[in-house]
Coordinates of C-alpha atoms in Angstrom, one line a residue:
Chain Y
M180 CA -20.2 -8.0 18.1
R181 CA -18.3 -11.0 16.6
I182 CA -15.0 -10.3 15.0
L183 CA -13.1 -12.4 12.4
V184 CA -9.4 -11.7 12.2
G185 CA -7.4 -12.8 9.2
V186 CA -3.8 -13.9 10.1
K187 CA -1.1 -15.1 7.7
R188 CA 2.0 -17.2 8.2
V189 CA 4.9 -15.4 6.6
V190 CA 8.7 -15.5 6.6
D191 CA 9.7 -13.7 9.8
Y192 CA 10.3 -10.0 9.3
A193 CA 13.9 -10.3 10.7
V194 CA 15.0 -12.9 8.1
K195 CA 17.1 -11.7 5.2
I196 CA 15.4 -13.4 2.4
R197 CA 17.2 -15.2 -0.4
V198 CA 16.0 -15.5 -4.0
K199 CA 16.1 -19.1 -5.4
P200 CA 18.9 -19.6 -8.0
D201 CA 16.3 -20.8 -10.6
K202 CA 14.4 -17.4 -10.1
T203 CA 11.1 -19.1 -9.3
G204 CA 10.6 -17.5 -5.9
V205 CA 12.3 -17.0 -2.6
V206 CA 13.7 -19.7 -0.3
T207 CA 11.1 -20.6 2.3
E208 CA 12.1 -24.1 3.3
G209 CA 14.0 -24.2 6.7
V210 CA 13.4 -20.4 7.2
Q211 CA 11.9 -19.0 10.3
H212 CA 8.2 -18.1 9.8
S213 CA 5.8 -16.2 12.1
M214 CA 2.6 -14.4 12.1
N215 CA 2.5 -11.4 9.8
P216 CA 3.3 -8.4 12.1
F217 CA 0.3 -6.3 10.9
D218 CA -2.0 -9.3 11.6
E219 CA -0.7 -9.5 15.2
I220 CA -1.8 -5.8 15.5
A221 CA -5.2 -6.5 14.0
L222 CA -5.7 -9.5 16.4
E223 CA -4.5 -7.4 19.4
E224 CA -7.1 -4.8 18.6
A225 CA -9.9 -7.4 18.4
V226 CA -8.8 -9.0 21.7
K227 CA -8.7 -5.5 23.3
L228 CA -12.3 -4.8 22.1
K229 CA -13.3 -8.1 23.7
E230 CA -11.6 -7.2 27.0
K231 CA -13.6 -3.9 26.9
K232 CA -16.7 -6.0 26.4
L233 CA -17.3 -4.3 23.0
A234 CA -16.8 -7.6 21.3
K235 CA -18.3 -11.0 22.3
E236 CA -16.1 -13.3 20.3
V237 CA -12.9 -13.2 18.4
V238 CA -12.2 -15.8 15.8
A239 CA -8.9 -16.2 14.0
F240 CA -8.8 -17.2 10.3
S241 CA -6.0 -18.4 8.2
L242 CA -5.8 -19.7 4.7
G243 CA -2.8 -21.8 3.9
G244 CA -0.9 -25.0 4.0
P245 CA -0.7 -27.4 7.1
K246 CA 1.7 -25.1 8.9
S247 CA -0.7 -22.2 9.0
A248 CA -2.2 -24.1 12.0
E249 CA 0.9 -22.8 14.0
V250 CA -0.1 -19.1 13.6
L251 CA -3.7 -20.0 14.5
R252 CA -2.4 -21.6 17.7
T253 CA -0.4 -18.4 18.4
A254 CA -3.6 -16.4 17.8
L255 CA -5.5 -18.6 20.2
A256 CA -2.7 -18.1 22.8
K257 CA -3.0 -14.3 22.3
G258 CA -6.7 -14.3 23.1
A259 CA -8.7 -15.5 20.1
D260 CA -11.6 -17.8 21.2
K261 CA -11.4 -20.1 18.3
A262 CA -9.8 -20.6 14.9
I263 CA -10.7 -21.5 11.4
H264 CA -8.0 -23.0 9.1
V265 CA -9.0 -23.0 5.5
Q266 CA -6.8 -25.6 4.1
V267 CA -4.9 -25.7 0.9
S268 CA -2.0 -27.8 -0.2
D269 CA 1.5 -26.4 0.1
A270 CA 1.7 -26.3 -3.7
D271 CA -1.5 -24.4 -4.0
A272 CA -0.6 -22.1 -1.1
A273 CA 2.3 -20.7 -3.1
K274 CA -0.1 -19.5 -5.8
V275 CA -2.9 -18.2 -3.6
E276 CA -3.8 -14.6 -4.5
P277 CA -5.3 -12.0 -2.1
L278 CA -8.6 -12.3 -4.2
H279 CA -8.9 -16.0 -3.2
V280 CA -8.3 -15.2 0.5
A281 CA -10.9 -12.4 0.3
Q282 CA -13.3 -14.9 -1.3
A283 CA -12.7 -17.5 1.4
L284 CA -13.2 -14.8 4.1
Q285 CA -16.4 -13.7 2.4
K286 CA -17.8 -17.2 2.6
I287 CA -16.9 -17.6 6.2
V288 CA -18.4 -14.2 7.1
E289 CA -21.6 -15.0 5.3
K290 CA -21.9 -18.5 6.8
E291 CA -21.1 -17.4 10.4
K292 CA -22.5 -13.9 10.5
F293 CA -19.6 -11.8 11.7
D294 CA -20.0 -8.1 12.3
A295 CA -16.5 -7.1 11.5
V296 CA -13.3 -8.4 9.9
F297 CA -9.9 -7.2 11.0
V298 CA -6.9 -7.8 8.9
G299 CA -3.3 -6.4 8.7
K300 CA -2.9 -3.6 6.2
Q301 CA -0.5 -5.8 4.2
A302 CA 1.4 -9.0 4.4
I303 CA 5.2 -8.5 4.6
D304 CA 5.9 -11.2 2.0
D305 CA 3.8 -10.2 -1.0
D306 CA 3.4 -6.5 0.1
A307 CA 0.1 -6.5 -1.8
S308 CA -2.1 -4.6 0.6
Q309 CA -5.3 -5.9 -1.1
T310 CA -7.2 -8.4 1.1
G311 CA -9.0 -5.7 3.2
P312 CA -10.4 -3.6 0.4
L313 CA -11.1 -6.7 -1.8
L314 CA -13.1 -8.3 1.0
A315 CA -15.0 -5.0 1.7
G316 CA -15.8 -4.8 -2.0
L317 CA -17.1 -8.4 -2.1
L318 CA -19.2 -7.9 1.0
E319 CA -20.2 -4.4 0.0
W320 CA -19.2 -3.3 3.5
P321 CA -17.5 -0.1 4.4
Q322 CA -13.7 -0.2 4.8
A323 CA -11.4 1.5 7.3
L324 CA -7.9 1.0 6.0
Y325 CA -4.6 1.8 7.7
A326 CA -6.4 2.3 11.0
S327 CA -4.2 3.8 13.7
K328 CA -6.9 4.3 16.2
V329 CA -10.2 2.5 16.8
E330 CA -13.0 3.9 18.9
D331 CA -16.1 1.8 19.2
G332 CA -15.8 0.7 15.7
G333 CA -15.0 4.1 14.2
S334 CA -11.5 4.7 13.2
G335 CA -9.6 7.9 13.6
Y336 CA -11.5 10.5 11.7
L337 CA -13.5 8.2 9.6
K338 CA -16.8 6.8 10.8
V339 CA -17.9 3.5 9.3
K340 CA -21.1 1.7 10.0
L341 CA -20.9 -1.9 11.1
P342 CA -20.6 -4.4 9.7
A343 CA -17.2 -3.3 8.3
V344 CA -13.7 -4.3 7.3
L345 CA -10.7 -2.8 9.1
S346 CA -7.1 -3.0 8.2
A347 CA -4.5 -2.4 10.9
D348 CA -1.5 -0.1 10.6
L349 CA 1.6 -0.4 12.8
R350 CA 0.7 2.3 15.2
L351 CA -2.6 0.9 16.2
N352 CA -1.3 -0.9 19.3
E353 CA 1.6 -2.9 20.8
P354 CA 0.7 -6.6 20.4
R355 CA 1.0 -8.7 23.6
Y356 CA 3.2 -11.8 24.0
A357 CA 1.7 -15.2 24.4
T358 CA 2.5 -16.4 27.9
L359 CA 3.3 -20.1 28.5
P360 CA 0.1 -20.7 30.4
N361 CA -1.9 -19.2 27.6
I362 CA 0.0 -21.2 25.0
M363 CA -1.0 -24.3 27.0
K364 CA -4.6 -23.2 27.2
A365 CA -4.6 -22.5 23.5
K366 CA -4.0 -26.2 22.8
K367 CA -7.5 -26.9 24.1
K368 CA -9.3 -24.1 22.2
P369 CA -11.2 -25.2 19.1
L370 CA -9.4 -25.1 15.8
Q371 CA -11.8 -25.9 12.9
N372 CA -10.4 -27.3 9.7
V373 CA -12.2 -26.3 6.5
P374 CA -10.9 -27.7 3.2
I375 CA -11.0 -24.9 0.6
K376 CA -13.2 -27.0 -1.7
D377 CA -16.0 -26.9 1.0
L378 CA -16.1 -23.1 0.5
G379 CA -16.4 -23.3 -3.3
V380 CA -13.6 -20.9 -3.8
D381 CA -11.9 -21.3 -7.2
L382 CA -8.1 -21.1 -6.8
A383 CA -7.5 -20.6 -10.6
P384 CA -4.6 -18.1 -10.7
Q385 CA -5.0 -14.8 -12.6
T386 CA -1.4 -13.8 -12.0
T387 CA 1.5 -15.9 -13.1
T388 CA 5.0 -15.3 -11.7
L389 CA 7.4 -15.2 -14.6
E390 CA 10.6 -14.5 -12.7
V391 CA 11.7 -13.5 -9.2
A392 CA 15.1 -11.8 -9.0
D393 CA 17.3 -10.0 -6.6
P394 CA 17.0 -6.2 -6.7
P395 CA 19.9 -4.4 -8.3
V396 CA 22.7 -4.1 -5.8
R397 CA 23.8 -0.7 -4.7
K398 CA 27.5 -0.4 -4.2
A399 CA 28.7 1.4 -1.1
G400 CA 30.7 4.5 -2.1
G401 CA 32.8 4.5 1.0
F402 CA 33.4 7.1 3.7
V403 CA 34.3 10.7 3.3
E404 CA 36.6 12.4 5.7
D405 CA 34.7 15.3 7.0
V406 CA 31.8 17.7 6.3
P407 CA 33.8 20.0 3.8
T408 CA 34.8 16.9 1.7
L409 CA 31.2 15.7 1.7
I410 CA 29.9 19.1 0.5
A411 CA 32.6 19.3 -2.1
K412 CA 31.6 15.9 -3.5
L413 CA 27.9 16.9 -3.6
K414 CA 28.8 20.1 -5.4
E415 CA 30.9 18.2 -7.9
K416 CA 27.8 16.1 -8.7
G417 CA 25.6 19.3 -9.0
L418 CA 23.4 18.1 -6.1
V419 CA 24.0 21.2 -4.0
K420 CA 24.7 24.8 -5.1
A421 CA 28.2 25.9 -5.3
Chain H
M54 CA -34.3 -4.1 -44.3
L55 CA -35.1 -2.7 -40.9
S56 CA -33.3 -5.6 -39.2
A57 CA -30.3 -5.2 -41.4
K58 CA -30.1 -1.5 -40.4
N59 CA -30.3 -2.5 -36.8
V60 CA -27.4 -4.9 -37.2
L61 CA -25.5 -2.2 -39.0
T62 CA -26.1 0.3 -36.2
R63 CA -25.1 -2.3 -33.7
A64 CA -21.9 -3.1 -35.6
V65 CA -21.1 0.6 -35.7
R66 CA -21.7 0.8 -32.0
L67 CA -19.5 -2.2 -31.3
T68 CA -16.6 -0.8 -33.4
N69 CA -17.1 2.5 -31.5
S70 CA -16.9 0.9 -28.1
S71 CA -13.8 -1.2 -29.0
R72 CA -12.1 1.9 -30.4
L73 CA -12.9 3.7 -27.2
S74 CA -11.7 0.8 -25.1
S75 CA -8.9 2.2 -23.1
T76 CA -7.1 2.5 -19.8
L77 CA -8.7 4.4 -17.0
V78 CA -6.7 6.3 -14.4
I79 CA -8.6 7.3 -11.2
A80 CA -7.4 10.8 -10.3
E81 CA -6.4 11.7 -6.8
H82 CA -6.8 15.3 -5.7
D83 CA -7.7 17.6 -2.8
D84 CA -10.5 19.5 -4.6
A85 CA -8.1 22.2 -5.8
K86 CA -5.1 20.4 -7.2
L87 CA -4.3 17.1 -8.8
A88 CA -2.1 14.9 -6.6
P89 CA 1.4 14.6 -8.2
I90 CA 1.2 10.8 -8.1
T91 CA -1.7 10.9 -10.6
L92 CA 0.8 12.4 -13.2
N93 CA 3.2 9.5 -12.6
A94 CA 0.2 7.1 -13.0
I95 CA -0.8 8.7 -16.3
T96 CA 2.8 8.1 -17.6
A97 CA 2.6 4.5 -16.5
A98 CA -0.9 4.1 -18.0
N99 CA 0.3 5.3 -21.4
K100 CA 2.8 2.5 -21.4
L101 CA -0.1 0.0 -21.6
G102 CA -0.6 1.0 -25.2
N103 CA -4.2 2.1 -25.0
E104 CA -5.9 5.5 -25.0
V105 CA -5.9 6.9 -21.5
S106 CA -9.0 8.3 -19.8
V107 CA -9.0 9.9 -16.4
L108 CA -11.8 9.8 -14.0
V109 CA -12.1 12.8 -11.6
T110 CA -14.6 12.3 -8.8
G111 CA -15.4 14.6 -5.9
A112 CA -17.5 17.5 -4.6
N113 CA -15.3 19.9 -6.6
A114 CA -14.2 17.8 -9.5
S115 CA -14.7 20.2 -12.4
K116 CA -11.7 22.4 -11.7
V117 CA -9.3 19.4 -11.3
A118 CA -10.8 17.9 -14.5
E119 CA -9.8 21.1 -16.4
Q120 CA -6.2 20.6 -15.1
V121 CA -6.2 16.9 -16.1
S122 CA -7.5 17.6 -19.6
K123 CA -4.3 19.6 -20.3
V124 CA -2.0 16.7 -19.3
N125 CA -0.1 15.1 -22.1
G126 CA -1.4 11.7 -23.1
V127 CA -4.9 12.2 -21.7
K128 CA -7.6 11.6 -24.3
R129 CA -10.7 11.9 -22.2
V130 CA -11.6 13.2 -18.8
L131 CA -14.7 11.8 -17.1
V132 CA -16.1 14.1 -14.4
A133 CA -18.3 12.9 -11.5
Q134 CA -19.0 16.0 -9.4
D135 CA -21.4 15.3 -6.5
E136 CA -21.6 16.4 -2.9
K137 CA -21.8 12.7 -2.1
L138 CA -18.3 12.2 -3.4
K139 CA -16.8 14.8 -1.0
N140 CA -13.4 13.5 0.2
N141 CA -13.6 10.6 -2.3
L142 CA -14.4 7.8 0.2
P143 CA -13.7 4.5 -1.6
E144 CA -17.2 3.2 -0.8
R145 CA -18.6 6.0 -2.9
V146 CA -16.0 6.3 -5.6
A147 CA -16.2 2.6 -6.4
P148 CA -19.8 2.6 -7.8
V149 CA -18.8 5.5 -10.1
V150 CA -15.7 3.6 -11.3
L151 CA -17.9 0.5 -12.0
A152 CA -20.6 2.6 -13.8
S153 CA -17.8 4.0 -16.0
Q154 CA -16.5 0.5 -16.6
K155 CA -19.9 -0.7 -17.6
Q156 CA -20.2 2.0 -20.3
F157 CA -16.6 2.2 -21.6
N158 CA -15.4 -1.4 -21.1
F159 CA -11.8 -0.4 -20.1
T160 CA -9.1 -3.0 -20.4
A161 CA -7.2 -1.6 -17.4
I162 CA -8.3 0.4 -14.4
T163 CA -5.4 2.1 -12.6
A164 CA -4.3 4.6 -10.0
G165 CA -1.2 5.7 -8.2
A166 CA -0.1 3.4 -5.4
S167 CA -1.0 5.9 -2.6
A168 CA -3.3 5.2 0.3
F169 CA -6.2 6.4 -1.9
G170 CA -5.3 4.1 -4.9
R171 CA -4.7 1.2 -2.7
S172 CA -8.1 1.7 -1.1
V173 CA -10.1 2.1 -4.3
I174 CA -8.5 -0.3 -6.8
P175 CA -9.0 -3.6 -4.9
R176 CA -12.5 -2.6 -3.9
C177 CA -13.5 -2.2 -7.5
A178 CA -11.5 -5.2 -8.7
A179 CA -13.4 -7.5 -6.3
K180 CA -16.7 -6.6 -8.0
L181 CA -15.3 -7.8 -11.3
N182 CA -13.6 -10.9 -9.9
S183 CA -10.2 -9.6 -10.9
S184 CA -6.9 -10.0 -9.1
P185 CA -5.3 -6.6 -8.8
I186 CA -1.5 -6.0 -9.1
S187 CA -0.1 -3.5 -6.5
D188 CA 2.7 -1.1 -6.7
V189 CA 3.9 -1.8 -10.3
T190 CA 7.4 -0.4 -10.9
E191 CA 7.7 -1.3 -14.6
V192 CA 5.2 -1.9 -17.4
H193 CA 6.6 -4.5 -20.0
S194 CA 3.4 -4.8 -22.0
A195 CA -0.4 -4.6 -21.5
D196 CA -0.3 -7.7 -19.3
T197 CA 3.2 -8.0 -18.0
F198 CA 4.5 -6.0 -15.1
T199 CA 7.3 -5.8 -12.5
R200 CA 6.7 -5.2 -8.8
T201 CA 8.7 -5.8 -5.6
M202 CA 8.0 -8.1 -2.7
Y203 CA 9.6 -8.7 0.7
A204 CA 10.2 -5.0 1.4
G205 CA 12.0 -4.5 -1.9
N206 CA 14.3 -7.5 -1.4
A207 CA 12.9 -9.4 -4.3
V208 CA 11.8 -8.1 -7.8
T209 CA 9.2 -10.1 -9.5
K210 CA 7.9 -10.1 -13.1
V211 CA 4.3 -11.2 -13.4
K212 CA 1.8 -11.8 -16.1
S213 CA -1.9 -11.1 -15.5
S214 CA -4.6 -13.0 -17.2
A215 CA -7.4 -11.0 -15.5
L216 CA -10.0 -9.8 -18.1
V217 CA -9.7 -6.3 -16.7
K218 CA -6.3 -5.3 -15.2
F219 CA -6.5 -3.5 -11.9
L220 CA -3.2 -1.8 -11.2
T221 CA -1.6 0.6 -8.9
F222 CA 1.6 2.3 -10.0
R223 CA 4.5 3.2 -7.7
G224 CA 4.8 7.0 -8.2
T225 CA 8.6 7.2 -8.0
A226 CA 9.1 4.6 -10.7
F227 CA 7.5 6.7 -13.5
E228 CA 8.2 10.3 -14.6
P229 CA 5.3 12.7 -14.1
A230 CA 3.3 13.4 -17.3
K231 CA 3.8 16.9 -18.5
D232 CA 1.3 19.5 -19.8
G233 CA 0.5 19.7 -23.5
G234 CA -2.6 17.6 -23.9
S235 CA -6.1 18.5 -24.9
G236 CA -8.4 15.8 -23.6
A237 CA -12.1 16.0 -24.0
V238 CA -14.0 16.6 -20.8
E239 CA -17.4 14.9 -20.3
N240 CA -19.6 13.8 -17.5
A241 CA -19.0 10.4 -16.1
P242 CA -22.0 8.0 -16.3
A243 CA -24.2 8.3 -13.2
A244 CA -23.8 5.7 -10.5
D245 CA -27.2 5.2 -8.9
D246 CA -26.0 3.1 -5.9
V247 CA -23.7 5.6 -4.1
K248 CA -24.5 4.7 -0.5
T249 CA -23.8 7.5 1.9
E250 CA -24.8 5.8 5.1
L251 CA -21.9 3.3 5.1
S252 CA -19.1 5.6 6.0
E253 CA -18.6 9.2 6.8
F254 CA -15.6 11.5 6.7
L255 CA -15.2 13.3 10.0
G256 CA -12.0 15.2 9.4
Q257 CA -8.3 14.9 9.2
E258 CA -5.1 16.3 10.6
L259 CA -2.5 17.1 8.0
S260 CA 1.0 18.0 9.1
K261 CA 1.3 21.5 7.7
S262 CA 4.6 22.2 6.1
E263 CA 6.1 24.8 3.8
R264 CA 8.6 22.3 2.7
P265 CA 8.3 20.3 -0.6
D266 CA 6.2 17.2 -0.5
L267 CA 8.2 14.2 0.7
A268 CA 7.2 11.9 -2.1
T269 CA 8.2 14.2 -4.9
A270 CA 11.0 16.3 -3.4
K271 CA 14.3 16.4 -5.3
I272 CA 16.2 16.3 -2.0
V273 CA 15.1 14.6 1.2
V274 CA 16.7 14.8 4.6
S275 CA 15.6 12.1 7.0
G276 CA 16.2 11.7 10.7
G277 CA 16.2 8.6 12.8
R278 CA 16.4 7.5 16.4
G279 CA 19.9 9.1 16.6
L280 CA 18.2 12.5 16.9
K281 CA 17.2 11.5 20.4
S282 CA 14.2 13.8 20.6
G283 CA 11.6 15.7 18.6
E284 CA 13.2 19.0 19.7
N285 CA 16.5 17.9 18.2
F286 CA 14.8 17.4 14.8
K287 CA 15.1 21.2 14.3
I288 CA 18.7 20.7 13.1
I289 CA 17.2 18.4 10.4
Y290 CA 14.6 21.1 9.4
E291 CA 17.4 23.7 9.3
L292 CA 19.5 21.7 6.9
A293 CA 16.4 20.8 4.8
D294 CA 15.5 24.4 4.5
K295 CA 19.0 25.3 3.3
L296 CA 18.7 22.6 0.6
G297 CA 15.0 23.2 -0.3
A298 CA 14.5 19.6 0.8
G299 CA 11.5 17.5 2.1
V300 CA 11.9 16.0 5.5
G301 CA 11.5 12.3 6.3
A302 CA 12.0 10.0 9.2
S303 CA 12.6 6.4 10.1
R304 CA 10.0 4.3 11.7
A305 CA 12.0 4.4 14.9
A306 CA 11.8 8.2 15.0
V307 CA 8.0 8.1 14.3
D308 CA 7.4 5.4 17.0
A309 CA 9.4 7.4 19.5
G310 CA 7.1 10.3 18.8
Y311 CA 9.7 12.7 17.4
V312 CA 7.7 13.4 14.3
P313 CA 4.2 12.6 12.9
N314 CA 3.8 9.3 11.0
D315 CA 3.1 10.9 7.6
M316 CA 6.8 11.7 7.5
Q317 CA 7.8 8.0 7.7
V318 CA 9.9 6.6 4.9
G319 CA 9.9 2.9 4.5
Q320 CA 8.0 -0.2 3.6
T321 CA 5.2 0.8 5.9
G322 CA 5.4 4.5 5.1
K323 CA 6.3 6.5 2.0
I324 CA 8.5 5.3 -0.8
V325 CA 10.8 8.1 -2.1
A326 CA 13.4 8.2 -4.9
P327 CA 14.9 11.7 -4.8
E328 CA 18.1 12.9 -6.5
L329 CA 19.7 13.2 -3.1
Y330 CA 18.7 11.4 0.1
I331 CA 20.5 12.3 3.3
A332 CA 20.0 9.8 6.2
V333 CA 20.9 11.2 9.5
G334 CA 21.1 9.0 12.6
I335 CA 19.4 6.2 10.8
S336 CA 20.8 2.7 11.1
G337 CA 19.3 1.5 7.8
A338 CA 16.9 -1.4 8.8
I339 CA 15.5 -3.4 5.8
Q340 CA 12.2 -1.7 6.5
H341 CA 13.7 1.8 5.9
L342 CA 15.9 0.8 3.0
A343 CA 12.7 -0.4 1.2
G344 CA 11.5 3.2 1.1
M345 CA 14.6 5.0 -0.1
K346 CA 17.1 2.7 -1.8
D347 CA 16.1 3.8 -5.3
S348 CA 17.4 7.4 -4.5
K349 CA 20.0 8.6 -7.0
V350 CA 22.6 9.6 -4.4
I351 CA 22.5 8.5 -0.8
V352 CA 24.4 10.2 2.0
A353 CA 24.6 8.7 5.4
I354 CA 25.6 10.5 8.6
N355 CA 26.0 8.1 11.5
K356 CA 28.5 7.6 14.3
D357 CA 28.4 3.8 14.0
P358 CA 30.6 2.8 11.1
D359 CA 28.9 -0.7 11.0
A360 CA 25.4 0.7 10.5
P361 CA 23.9 -1.0 7.5
I362 CA 23.0 2.3 5.9
F363 CA 26.6 2.7 5.0
Q364 CA 26.3 -0.4 2.7
V365 CA 24.0 1.5 0.4
A366 CA 25.4 5.0 0.9
D367 CA 27.4 6.7 -1.9
F368 CA 28.9 9.0 0.6
G369 CA 29.2 8.0 4.2
L370 CA 30.3 10.3 7.0
K371 CA 31.1 8.7 10.3
A372 CA 30.5 11.5 12.7
D373 CA 28.4 12.8 15.6
L374 CA 25.3 14.1 13.8
F375 CA 24.9 16.9 16.4
K376 CA 28.2 18.4 15.2
A377 CA 28.1 17.4 11.5
V378 CA 24.6 18.5 10.6
P379 CA 24.9 22.1 11.9
E380 CA 28.3 22.3 10.3
M381 CA 26.8 21.3 7.0
T382 CA 24.0 23.8 7.4
A383 CA 26.5 26.6 8.1
A384 CA 28.7 25.7 5.2
L385 CA 25.9 25.7 2.6
P386 CA 25.1 28.9 0.7

């Protein structure tokens, strides 16, 4: 079995994001980026299947600007055999929709005959949670979403026939760290560059962002002295019975 | 003359189909009862300004279809009852949705943003080359919506130019639709390509609970890592039972194995917005706040006064939860 794993470069999960003053998006320049945490889990699962000799080859895939190569090197250091970078300009990258990513994945899968595609259940930047089921729809493959356990290609209590698309939930596994020797080795592994136009994917946007704003701020109400005061306050508001 | 008549019939048919053009809501249910999130989705769908039809698929769809037909704002209920549709696997529901689309030409196809809706909507959207919009929290018009990104830390207003809008609605952002409707029930168009060999439902383990459903409860009590063990969660259950509350948990508590993962509140779990949310022994990581910060009133009980949860809490109690929680339970009627 050959597995394609979709990985995305996103603003690191620990970063407190800032909305741009002109409301066009969030600040990404000079901000720590890393591999989307759910994709790390998807990758780990694929590498584990390879270690169990259930998969023959694990190929990492990323669609994005030039810096997406960084997450692909990370994927190689964590055990992927090779990587495919579908290249778009940084300007286009900001407008790429999950549908476009799914279409690019579809083209690669059909060209290179993969048996399974693993993706994270969602990217922590757009929170769309669409790429897995979009791809499964395009390929007309079964989908096992939010997988928390994988046994020989079946997931949890759902049995899907290969080829299939799987999306990884947090609890699927604990991703490994890339060790220094593996990071060095990863530099020698093949990383193939594919300009998006070679795949014939139309990046025409269907969704335009009109405005990005901060969520309404909640004001802290302060501390209450003790339990009786707390209960009294809640009774006052009619939230608990008097 | 004959051809003129044909043109006329065709014109009538066209008018008919454009009159019938409407929004489709895909119903979620467990064969006996409609999932509450579908009622929120019906409210949201009505804000798109079109007639709302609801598709009920499944092995026992007829009974649920009867319930749906009585919901306010539902004009039509399409029923696809078939043993093949048992458990509503997305691979099998999608062809039914697409067959319905072919016949009725909906301008929007929608569902609640649950695991079910998020599985089915993109799968169908892909077949029509449409970019879906997930977890909509506000409908401004038939093509303009608000949703959140970055775990609720950015709110974005988007306009969709997709020919057919595929949307999932965040349940807690819309009131549930009430009874009082009288929709017409009819059979959904037959889908001839429902493949049964692709996937198979083997079974599921649901956490059984007498308590109200987490996603729709008026009061939620959640425990975090501060509880220190699964055993200790019983003080959370006792307080919840006094309050008639649903019980949630932080990811830390789930990962530590204190409680099953369907109790998780947060970006990667359930999103709740009850009248009262009581966070016990939860520090308030961004991930958790994304799932509960739209609650009307937030109470935090934590011994660390610097815990971020206190920055969103209306009432903070700096206390040892093992003392404070039983004290609260005892003090409540």
